[in-house]
XYZ file of C-alpha atoms in Angstrom:
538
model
C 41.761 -17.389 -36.340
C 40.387 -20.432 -35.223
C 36.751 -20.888 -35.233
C 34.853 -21.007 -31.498
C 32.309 -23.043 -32.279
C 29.283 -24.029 -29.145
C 27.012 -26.522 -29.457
C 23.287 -26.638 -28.054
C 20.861 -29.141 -26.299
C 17.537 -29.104 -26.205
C 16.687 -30.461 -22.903
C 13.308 -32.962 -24.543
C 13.501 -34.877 -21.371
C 14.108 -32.569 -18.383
C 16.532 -34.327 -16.275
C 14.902 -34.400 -12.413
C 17.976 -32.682 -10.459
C 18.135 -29.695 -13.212
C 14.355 -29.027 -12.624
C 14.976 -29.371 -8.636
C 17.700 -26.673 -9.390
C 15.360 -24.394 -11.145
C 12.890 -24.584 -8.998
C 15.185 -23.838 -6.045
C 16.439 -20.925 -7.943
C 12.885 -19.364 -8.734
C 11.736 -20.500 -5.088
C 14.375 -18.300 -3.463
C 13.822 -15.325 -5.724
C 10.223 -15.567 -4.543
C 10.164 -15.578 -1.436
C 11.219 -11.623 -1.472
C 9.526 -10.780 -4.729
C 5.339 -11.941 -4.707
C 1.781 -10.883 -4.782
C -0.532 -12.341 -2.774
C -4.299 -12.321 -1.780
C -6.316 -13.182 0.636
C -10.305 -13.582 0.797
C -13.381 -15.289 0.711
C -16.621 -15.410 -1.357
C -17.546 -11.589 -0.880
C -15.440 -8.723 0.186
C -12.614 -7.991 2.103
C -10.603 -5.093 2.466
C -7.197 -4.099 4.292
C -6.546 -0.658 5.454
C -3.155 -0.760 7.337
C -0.937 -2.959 9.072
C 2.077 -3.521 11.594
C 5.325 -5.070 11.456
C 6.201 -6.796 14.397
C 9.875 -6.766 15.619
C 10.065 -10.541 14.828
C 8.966 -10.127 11.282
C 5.922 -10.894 11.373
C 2.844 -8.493 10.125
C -0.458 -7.810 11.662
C -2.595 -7.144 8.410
C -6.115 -5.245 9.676
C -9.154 -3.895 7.717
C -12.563 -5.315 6.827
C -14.931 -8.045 5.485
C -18.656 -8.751 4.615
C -18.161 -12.327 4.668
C -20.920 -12.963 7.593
C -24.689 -13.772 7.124
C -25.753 -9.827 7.835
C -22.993 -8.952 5.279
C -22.289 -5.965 7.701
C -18.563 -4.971 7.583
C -16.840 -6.969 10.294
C -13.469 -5.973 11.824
C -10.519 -8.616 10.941
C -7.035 -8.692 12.275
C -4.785 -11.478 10.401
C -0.878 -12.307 11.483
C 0.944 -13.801 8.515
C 4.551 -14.425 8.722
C 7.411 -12.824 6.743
C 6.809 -15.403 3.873
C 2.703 -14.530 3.373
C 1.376 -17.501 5.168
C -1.266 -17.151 7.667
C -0.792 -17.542 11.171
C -4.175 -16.805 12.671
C -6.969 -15.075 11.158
C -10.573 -13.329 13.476
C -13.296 -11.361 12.679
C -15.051 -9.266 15.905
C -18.395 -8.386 15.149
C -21.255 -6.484 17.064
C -24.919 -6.562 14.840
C -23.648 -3.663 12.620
C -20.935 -2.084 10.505
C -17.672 -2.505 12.240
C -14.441 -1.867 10.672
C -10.712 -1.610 12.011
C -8.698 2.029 10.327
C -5.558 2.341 11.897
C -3.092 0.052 14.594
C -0.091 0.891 16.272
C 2.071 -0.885 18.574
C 1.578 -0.036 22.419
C 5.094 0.174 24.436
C 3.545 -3.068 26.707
C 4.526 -5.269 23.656
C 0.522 -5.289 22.823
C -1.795 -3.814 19.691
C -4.015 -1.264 19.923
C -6.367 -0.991 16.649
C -8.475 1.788 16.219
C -11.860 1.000 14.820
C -15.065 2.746 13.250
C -18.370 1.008 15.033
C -21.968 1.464 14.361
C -22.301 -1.573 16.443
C -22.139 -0.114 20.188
C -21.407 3.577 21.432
C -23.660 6.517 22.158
C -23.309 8.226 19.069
C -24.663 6.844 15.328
C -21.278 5.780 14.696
C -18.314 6.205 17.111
C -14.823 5.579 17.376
C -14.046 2.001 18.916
C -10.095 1.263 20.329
C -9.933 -2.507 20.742
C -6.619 -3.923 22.521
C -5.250 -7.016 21.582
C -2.359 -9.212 22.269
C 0.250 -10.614 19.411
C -2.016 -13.968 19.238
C -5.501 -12.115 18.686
C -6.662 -11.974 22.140
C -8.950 -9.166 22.926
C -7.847 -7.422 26.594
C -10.066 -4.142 26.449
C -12.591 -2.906 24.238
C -14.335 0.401 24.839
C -16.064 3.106 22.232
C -15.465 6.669 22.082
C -18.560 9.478 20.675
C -20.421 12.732 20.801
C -23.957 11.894 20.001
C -23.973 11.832 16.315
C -21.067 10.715 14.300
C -17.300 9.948 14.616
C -14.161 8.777 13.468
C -10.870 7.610 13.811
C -7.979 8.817 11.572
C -4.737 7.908 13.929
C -3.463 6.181 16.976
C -0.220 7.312 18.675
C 1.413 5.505 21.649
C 2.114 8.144 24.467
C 5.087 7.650 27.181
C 3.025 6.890 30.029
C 1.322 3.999 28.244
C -1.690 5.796 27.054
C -2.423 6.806 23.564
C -3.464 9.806 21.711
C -6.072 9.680 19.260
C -6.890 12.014 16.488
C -10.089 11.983 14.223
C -13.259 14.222 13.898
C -16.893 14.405 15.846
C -19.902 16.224 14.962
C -21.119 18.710 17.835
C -23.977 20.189 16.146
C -25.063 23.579 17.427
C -24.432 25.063 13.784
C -21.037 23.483 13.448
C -20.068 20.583 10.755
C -17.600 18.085 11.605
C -14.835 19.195 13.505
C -11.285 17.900 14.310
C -11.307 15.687 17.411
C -8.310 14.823 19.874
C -8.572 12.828 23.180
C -6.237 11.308 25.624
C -6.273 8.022 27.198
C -4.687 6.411 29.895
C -3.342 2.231 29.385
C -6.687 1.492 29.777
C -8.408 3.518 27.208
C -9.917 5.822 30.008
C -10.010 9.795 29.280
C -7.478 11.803 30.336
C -8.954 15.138 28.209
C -10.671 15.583 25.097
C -10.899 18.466 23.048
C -12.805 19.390 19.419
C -11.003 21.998 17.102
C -12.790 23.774 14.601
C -14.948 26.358 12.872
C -18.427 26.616 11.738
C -16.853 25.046 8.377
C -15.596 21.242 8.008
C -12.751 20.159 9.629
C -11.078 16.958 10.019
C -7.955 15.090 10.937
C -6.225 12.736 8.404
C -2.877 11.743 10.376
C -0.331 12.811 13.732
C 2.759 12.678 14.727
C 4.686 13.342 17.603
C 7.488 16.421 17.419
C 10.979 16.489 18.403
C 10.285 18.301 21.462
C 7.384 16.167 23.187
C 4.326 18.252 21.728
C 2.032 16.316 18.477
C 0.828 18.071 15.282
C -1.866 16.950 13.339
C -2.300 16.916 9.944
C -6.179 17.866 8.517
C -8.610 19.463 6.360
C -10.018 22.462 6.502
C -12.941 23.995 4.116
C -12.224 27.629 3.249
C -14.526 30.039 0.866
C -11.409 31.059 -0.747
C -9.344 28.295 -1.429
C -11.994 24.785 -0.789
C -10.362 22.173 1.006
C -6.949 23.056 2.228
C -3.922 21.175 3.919
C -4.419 22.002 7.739
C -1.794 21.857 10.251
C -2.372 22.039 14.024
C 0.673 22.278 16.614
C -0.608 20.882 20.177
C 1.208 20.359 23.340
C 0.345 17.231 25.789
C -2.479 18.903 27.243
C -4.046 19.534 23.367
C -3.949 23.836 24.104
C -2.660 24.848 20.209
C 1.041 26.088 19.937
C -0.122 27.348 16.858
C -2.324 26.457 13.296
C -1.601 27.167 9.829
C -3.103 26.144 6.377
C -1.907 25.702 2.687
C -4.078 25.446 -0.808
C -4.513 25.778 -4.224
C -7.964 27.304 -6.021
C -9.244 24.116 -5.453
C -9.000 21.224 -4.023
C -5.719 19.466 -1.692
C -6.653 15.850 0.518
C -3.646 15.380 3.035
C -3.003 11.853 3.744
C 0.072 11.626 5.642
C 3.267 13.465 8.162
C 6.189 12.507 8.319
C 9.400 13.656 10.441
C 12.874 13.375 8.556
C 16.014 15.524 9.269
C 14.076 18.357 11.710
C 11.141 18.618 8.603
C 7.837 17.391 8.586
C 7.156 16.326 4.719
C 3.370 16.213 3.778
C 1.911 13.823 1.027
C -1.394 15.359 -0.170
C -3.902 15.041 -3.483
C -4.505 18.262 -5.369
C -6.765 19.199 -7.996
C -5.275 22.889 -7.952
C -2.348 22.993 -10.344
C -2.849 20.875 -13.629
C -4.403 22.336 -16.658
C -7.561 20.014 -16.599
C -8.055 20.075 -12.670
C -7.195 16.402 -12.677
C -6.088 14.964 -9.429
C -2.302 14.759 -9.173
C 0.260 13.963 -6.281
C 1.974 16.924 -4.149
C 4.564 16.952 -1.344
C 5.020 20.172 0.806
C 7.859 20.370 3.536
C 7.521 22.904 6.629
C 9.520 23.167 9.604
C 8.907 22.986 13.125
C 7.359 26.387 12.866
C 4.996 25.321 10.201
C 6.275 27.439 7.990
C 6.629 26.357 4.498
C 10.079 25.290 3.359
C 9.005 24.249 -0.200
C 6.645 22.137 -2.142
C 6.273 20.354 -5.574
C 3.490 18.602 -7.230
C 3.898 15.867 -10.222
C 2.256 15.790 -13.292
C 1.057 12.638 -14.820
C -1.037 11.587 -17.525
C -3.495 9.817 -14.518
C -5.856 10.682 -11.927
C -3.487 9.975 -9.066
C -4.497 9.706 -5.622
C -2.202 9.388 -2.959
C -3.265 7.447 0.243
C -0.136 6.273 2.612
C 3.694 7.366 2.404
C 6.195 6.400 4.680
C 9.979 7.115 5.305
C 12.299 4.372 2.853
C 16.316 3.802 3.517
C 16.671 7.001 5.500
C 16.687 9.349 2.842
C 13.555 8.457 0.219
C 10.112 8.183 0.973
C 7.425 5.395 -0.490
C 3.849 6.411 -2.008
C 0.806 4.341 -2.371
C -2.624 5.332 -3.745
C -3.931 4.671 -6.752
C -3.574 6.088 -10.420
C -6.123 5.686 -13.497
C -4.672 5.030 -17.041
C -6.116 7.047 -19.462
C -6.912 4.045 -21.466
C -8.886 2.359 -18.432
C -11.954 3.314 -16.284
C -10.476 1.473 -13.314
C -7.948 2.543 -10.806
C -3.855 0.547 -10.439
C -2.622 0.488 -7.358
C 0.368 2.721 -7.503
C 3.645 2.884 -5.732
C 6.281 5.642 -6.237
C 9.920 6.421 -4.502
C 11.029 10.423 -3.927
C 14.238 11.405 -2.658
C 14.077 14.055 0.456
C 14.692 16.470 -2.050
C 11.213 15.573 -3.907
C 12.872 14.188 -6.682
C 10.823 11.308 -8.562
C 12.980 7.998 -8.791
C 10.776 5.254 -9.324
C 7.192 4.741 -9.913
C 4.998 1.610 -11.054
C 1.504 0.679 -11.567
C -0.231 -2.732 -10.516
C -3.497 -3.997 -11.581
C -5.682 -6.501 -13.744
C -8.908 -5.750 -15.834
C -10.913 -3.573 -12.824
C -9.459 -1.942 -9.775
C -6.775 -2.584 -7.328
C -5.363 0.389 -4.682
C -2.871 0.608 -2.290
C -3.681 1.260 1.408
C -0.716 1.454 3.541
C 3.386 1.329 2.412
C 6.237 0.415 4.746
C 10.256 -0.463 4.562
C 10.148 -4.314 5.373
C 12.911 -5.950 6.707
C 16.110 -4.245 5.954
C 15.073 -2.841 2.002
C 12.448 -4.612 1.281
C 9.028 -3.097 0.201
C 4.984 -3.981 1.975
C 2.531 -2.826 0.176
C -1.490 -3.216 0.748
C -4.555 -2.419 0.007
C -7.794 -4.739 -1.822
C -7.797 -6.056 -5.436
C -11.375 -6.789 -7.440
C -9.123 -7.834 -10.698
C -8.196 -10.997 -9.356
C -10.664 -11.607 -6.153
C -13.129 -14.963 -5.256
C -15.874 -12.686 -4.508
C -16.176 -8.469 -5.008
C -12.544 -7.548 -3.548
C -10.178 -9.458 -1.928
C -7.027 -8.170 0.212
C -3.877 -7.590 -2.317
C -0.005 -7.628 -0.303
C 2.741 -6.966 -2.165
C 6.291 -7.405 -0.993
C 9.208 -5.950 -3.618
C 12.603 -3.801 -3.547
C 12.936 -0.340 -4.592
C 13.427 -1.578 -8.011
C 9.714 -2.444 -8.261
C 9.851 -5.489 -9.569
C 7.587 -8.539 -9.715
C 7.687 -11.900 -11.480
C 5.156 -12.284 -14.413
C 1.938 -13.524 -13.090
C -1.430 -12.535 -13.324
C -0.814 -9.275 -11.302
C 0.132 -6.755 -14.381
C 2.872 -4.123 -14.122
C 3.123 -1.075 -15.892
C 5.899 1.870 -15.400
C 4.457 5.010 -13.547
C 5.586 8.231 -15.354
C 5.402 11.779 -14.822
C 4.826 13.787 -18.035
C 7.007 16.505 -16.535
C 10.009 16.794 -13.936
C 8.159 17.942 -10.490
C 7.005 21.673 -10.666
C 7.074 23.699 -8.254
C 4.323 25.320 -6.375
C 3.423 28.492 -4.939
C 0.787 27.526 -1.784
C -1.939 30.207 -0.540
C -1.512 30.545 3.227
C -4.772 30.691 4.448
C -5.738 32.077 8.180
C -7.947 29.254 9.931
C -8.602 30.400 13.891
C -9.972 27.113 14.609
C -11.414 27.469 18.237
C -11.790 24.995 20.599
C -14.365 22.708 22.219
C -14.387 20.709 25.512
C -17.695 18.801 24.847
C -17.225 15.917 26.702
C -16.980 12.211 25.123
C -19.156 9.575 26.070
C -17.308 6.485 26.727
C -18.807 2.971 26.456
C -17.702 -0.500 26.857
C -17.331 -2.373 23.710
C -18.763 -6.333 23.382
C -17.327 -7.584 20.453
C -17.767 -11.098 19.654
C -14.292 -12.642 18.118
C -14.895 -15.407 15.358
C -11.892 -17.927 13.879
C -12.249 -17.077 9.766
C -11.566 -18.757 6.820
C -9.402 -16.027 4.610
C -7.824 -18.436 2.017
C -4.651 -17.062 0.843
C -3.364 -17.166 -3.335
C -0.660 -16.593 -5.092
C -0.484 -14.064 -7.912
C 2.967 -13.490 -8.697
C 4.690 -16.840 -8.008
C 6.195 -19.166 -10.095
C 6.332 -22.666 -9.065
C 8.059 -25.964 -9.658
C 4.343 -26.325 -10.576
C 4.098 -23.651 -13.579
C 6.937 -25.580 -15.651
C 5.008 -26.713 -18.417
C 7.422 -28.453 -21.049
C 5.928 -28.031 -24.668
C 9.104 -28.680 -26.483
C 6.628 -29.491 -29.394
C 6.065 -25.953 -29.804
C 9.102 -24.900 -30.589
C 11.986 -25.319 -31.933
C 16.103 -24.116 -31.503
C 19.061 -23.906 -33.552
C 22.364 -22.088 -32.838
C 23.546 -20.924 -35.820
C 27.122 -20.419 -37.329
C 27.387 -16.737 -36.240
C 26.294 -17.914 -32.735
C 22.881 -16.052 -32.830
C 20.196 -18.386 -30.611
C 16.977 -19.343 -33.584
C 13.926 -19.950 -31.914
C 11.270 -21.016 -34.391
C 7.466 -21.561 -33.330
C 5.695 -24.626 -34.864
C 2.661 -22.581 -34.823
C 2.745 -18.719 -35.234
C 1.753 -16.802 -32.525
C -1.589 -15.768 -32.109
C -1.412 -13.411 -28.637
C 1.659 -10.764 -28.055
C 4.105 -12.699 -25.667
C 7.200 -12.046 -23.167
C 9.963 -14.414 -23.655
C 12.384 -14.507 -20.825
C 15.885 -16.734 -21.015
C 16.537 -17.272 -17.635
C 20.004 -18.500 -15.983
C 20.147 -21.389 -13.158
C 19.901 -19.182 -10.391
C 16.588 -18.387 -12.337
C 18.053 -14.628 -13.124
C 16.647 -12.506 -16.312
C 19.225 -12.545 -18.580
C 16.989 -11.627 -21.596
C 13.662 -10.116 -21.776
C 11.875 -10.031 -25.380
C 8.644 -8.412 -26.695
C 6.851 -10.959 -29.267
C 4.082 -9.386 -31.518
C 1.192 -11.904 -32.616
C 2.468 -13.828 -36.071
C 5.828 -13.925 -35.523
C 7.353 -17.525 -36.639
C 10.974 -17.190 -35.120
C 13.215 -15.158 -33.568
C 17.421 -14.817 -33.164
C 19.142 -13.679 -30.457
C 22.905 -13.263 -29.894
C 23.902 -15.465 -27.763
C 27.797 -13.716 -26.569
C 25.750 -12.644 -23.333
C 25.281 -16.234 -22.464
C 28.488 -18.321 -21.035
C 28.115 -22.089 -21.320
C 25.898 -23.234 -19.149
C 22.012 -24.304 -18.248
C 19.034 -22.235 -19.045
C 15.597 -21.829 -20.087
C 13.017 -20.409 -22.414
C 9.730 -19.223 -20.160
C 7.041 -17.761 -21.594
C 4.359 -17.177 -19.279
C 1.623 -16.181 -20.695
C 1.608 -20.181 -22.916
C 2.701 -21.522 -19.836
C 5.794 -22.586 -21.829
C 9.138 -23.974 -20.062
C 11.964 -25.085 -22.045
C 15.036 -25.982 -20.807
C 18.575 -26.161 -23.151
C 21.915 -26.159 -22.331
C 25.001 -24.095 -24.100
C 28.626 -25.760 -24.215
């Protein structure tokens, strides 16, 4: 048989419309895969945002960045790429902070907001209307005379909105579960307060397939702690009915969600692993409420889930955050179930201190947005983190770290205590203020984390050198062993993976086959010695 010999080039000289292509290549696979940030000097913090039907996202939350460093509210539009658009702060002379934003059917925003800045109470809940460009059209606060807050915002047919959080009323009770109605113009329709002499809150709502809401809470019980607490309202808030689900110990809801005539709820629970560490549960109940099935995932972590939201019809996303056993700080985390509650996917992001994931949506056909504040890789304490990936979790090499997510264990399921809660309810009235927010142009600057660009190619031929031997096994030899573990990725023109390999500290060369690779362009990256080598096969 004939010999098939191929011959190799080290690109020395990187020839300018080959490094155009490359770049083009890596650009385009960038766009859809990056991590980005977005701060100042001090801290800043996102806690949701909204996808607007053009593609566009509305990213809202918090920062100190002012001379009081009080929390201020921001709202910042960035297009489907990460670039900023337009960027305010509105500020009172306190602690303002936006929690939650929803769409309102006049094409408009409605954010709901925690103020200590105006309102009758010591903190109260503030709705603030805005238009797609930042410009405030109502402002008014929302408050029993102590404290309150907002958990979730729901658009209503006539225009209005429902909102769900908790008040204190005093008179022996603790916090209890609060739901009012507005009309367009944030005026009361009704307000009601549903509760015991124990704690109760709400943590999310959702409107039901025939026109009524439930909300999703906590509620303290001496049997069972804090407990998963649902509450079936019609329009008028009169309960339908109210049911609630625990461990021994402790569950934290955090979200509802509506898929195939189920409501599926994503919850925290200290109840079921042998150490009482914090893993991640799903429970599934029907329109009755009454419990279909549920499963909670062991992990080697203490796992916290914060946000879920429906993925592709049939999965669900999961963000929170997760700490390694080998670190004292939290990575943000981001898992895919199946309806079924079957893990698929999960991966960890994070740097040297903590990250966590806020709020998780489908983006753009099947594309993933995740968010939530970094202090790994922030200008001043934390900065917000946005992450945009596929289900395959994937980001380029950059400074954000990944690490795979793992359950020790398939899912197990659960056996839930039902626990009797005959939550009454209140009609103390809420005292409704106007809001004066001043609105402030800031100066969020935006960095890339998980980039690479035409910028990054470092050539340091020098370093290295390659030989193709007779057997057609790829030699790479360092000049200079390694001191530092390394990645080395070969990389195609369309800047594709075609080779990933682990490289321990002191290793002088390595050979790889080379059958994989069809004549052609390619290059050696190694990011972590900002190396870029270029060679060709023929």
């Amino acid at each position: 048989m004939k010999p098939n010999f191929r011959c190799l080039l080290l690109l020395t000289i990187l020839i300018p419309s080959l490094f155009i292509c490359f770049s083009k290549s890596y650009s385009q696979m960038n766009e859809n895969f990056w991590a980005k940030l977005y701060g100042e000097d001090r801290s800043d913090v996102l806690h949701t945002f909204l996808i607007l039907p053009d593609g566009n996202v509305i990213l809202a939350g918090w920062t100190n960045a002012n001379i009081n460093q009080n929390e201020d509210i921001i709202l910042v539009r960035i297009n489907e790429a990460g670039t900023i658009l337009w960027q305010y702060s509105y500020f009172g002379d306190n602690l303002d902070y936006a929690q939650v934003i929803s769409p309102s059917l006049d094409n408009n925003i409605i954010v709901g907001c925690h103020t200590r800045s105006f309102g009758a109470g010591s903190s109260d809940i503030l709705l603030l209307k805005v238009d797609t460009d930042g410009n405030i059209i109502w402002q008014k606060t929302y408050g029993t005379y102590d404290d309150n807050a907002i958990a979730s915002v729901i658009p209503t047919s006539d225009g209005g909105f429902l909102v769900g959080g908790w008040s204190y009323l005093g008179g022996g009770r603790s916090h209890d579960a609060t739901v009012f109605k507005t009309d367009a113009d944030g005026n009361v329709i009704w307000a009601k307060h549903y509760g015991t002499k124990n704690y109760e809150g709400i943590k999310d709502m959702i409107q039901t397939s025939d026109g009524n809401f439930i909300f999703l809470g906590v509620a303290y019980s001496e049997e069972s702690n804090d407990d998963i607490w649902l509450v079936k309202i019609d329009p008028e808030g009169n309960i339908i009915w109210q049911k609630s689900f625990g461990g021994l110990e402790n569950e934290n809801p955090s979200s509802i969600l509506r898929h195939n005539g189920l409501y599926y709820i994503f919850a925290t629970t200290n109840s079921f692993s042998d150490n009482a560490s914090r893993d991640f549960m799903v429970m599934v109940v029907d329109e009755n409420g009454d419990l279909q099935w549920a499963l909670y995932y062991p992990d080697d972590y203490e796992t916290t889930v914060i946000n879920a939201n429906i993925f592709k019809e049939n999965k669900f996303l999961i963000t929170g955050s997760a700490i390694p056993k080998s670190k004292w700080n939290s990575d943000m985390l981001i898992s895919i179930i199946d309806e079924n509650g079957q893990f698929e996917k999960g991966m960890l992001f994070g740097g040297n201190e903590s990250e966590l994931g806020h709020c998780i949506r489908q983006f753009q056909d099947n594309w993933i947005l995740a968010g939530g504040y970094s202090y790994s890789f922030s200008n001043g304490n934390s900065d917000i983190i946005l992450l945009r990936t596929d289900e395959t979790l994937n980001l380029p090499d950059g400074e954000l770290k990944t690490m795979d997510y793992e359950l020790s264990v398939e899912p197990q399921p659960i056996n839930l205590i039902t626990v009797v809660t005959n939550a009454t309810i209140d009609t103390t009235s809420l005292t409704v203020t106007d809001a004066n927010l001043n609105k402030a142009e800031m100066n969020l600057v935006m960095r890339n984390l998980n980039v690479i660009s035409s910028a990054d190619f470092v050539q340091k031929e020098s370093f290295l050198q390659l030989f193709l031997n007779p057997n057609d096994n790829l030699t790479i030899k360092f000049n200079n062993s390694l001191n530092q573990s390394v990645t080395l990725v070969i990389k195609n023109i369309l800047g594709e993976d075609v080779e990933r390999i682990s490289i321990e500290p002191n290793v002088s060369q390595i050979s790889i086959p080379t059958r994989k690779l069809g004549n052609g362009f390619y290059a050696i990256y190694i990011e972590e010695l900002s190396l870029f080598v270029p060679f060709i096969l023929y």
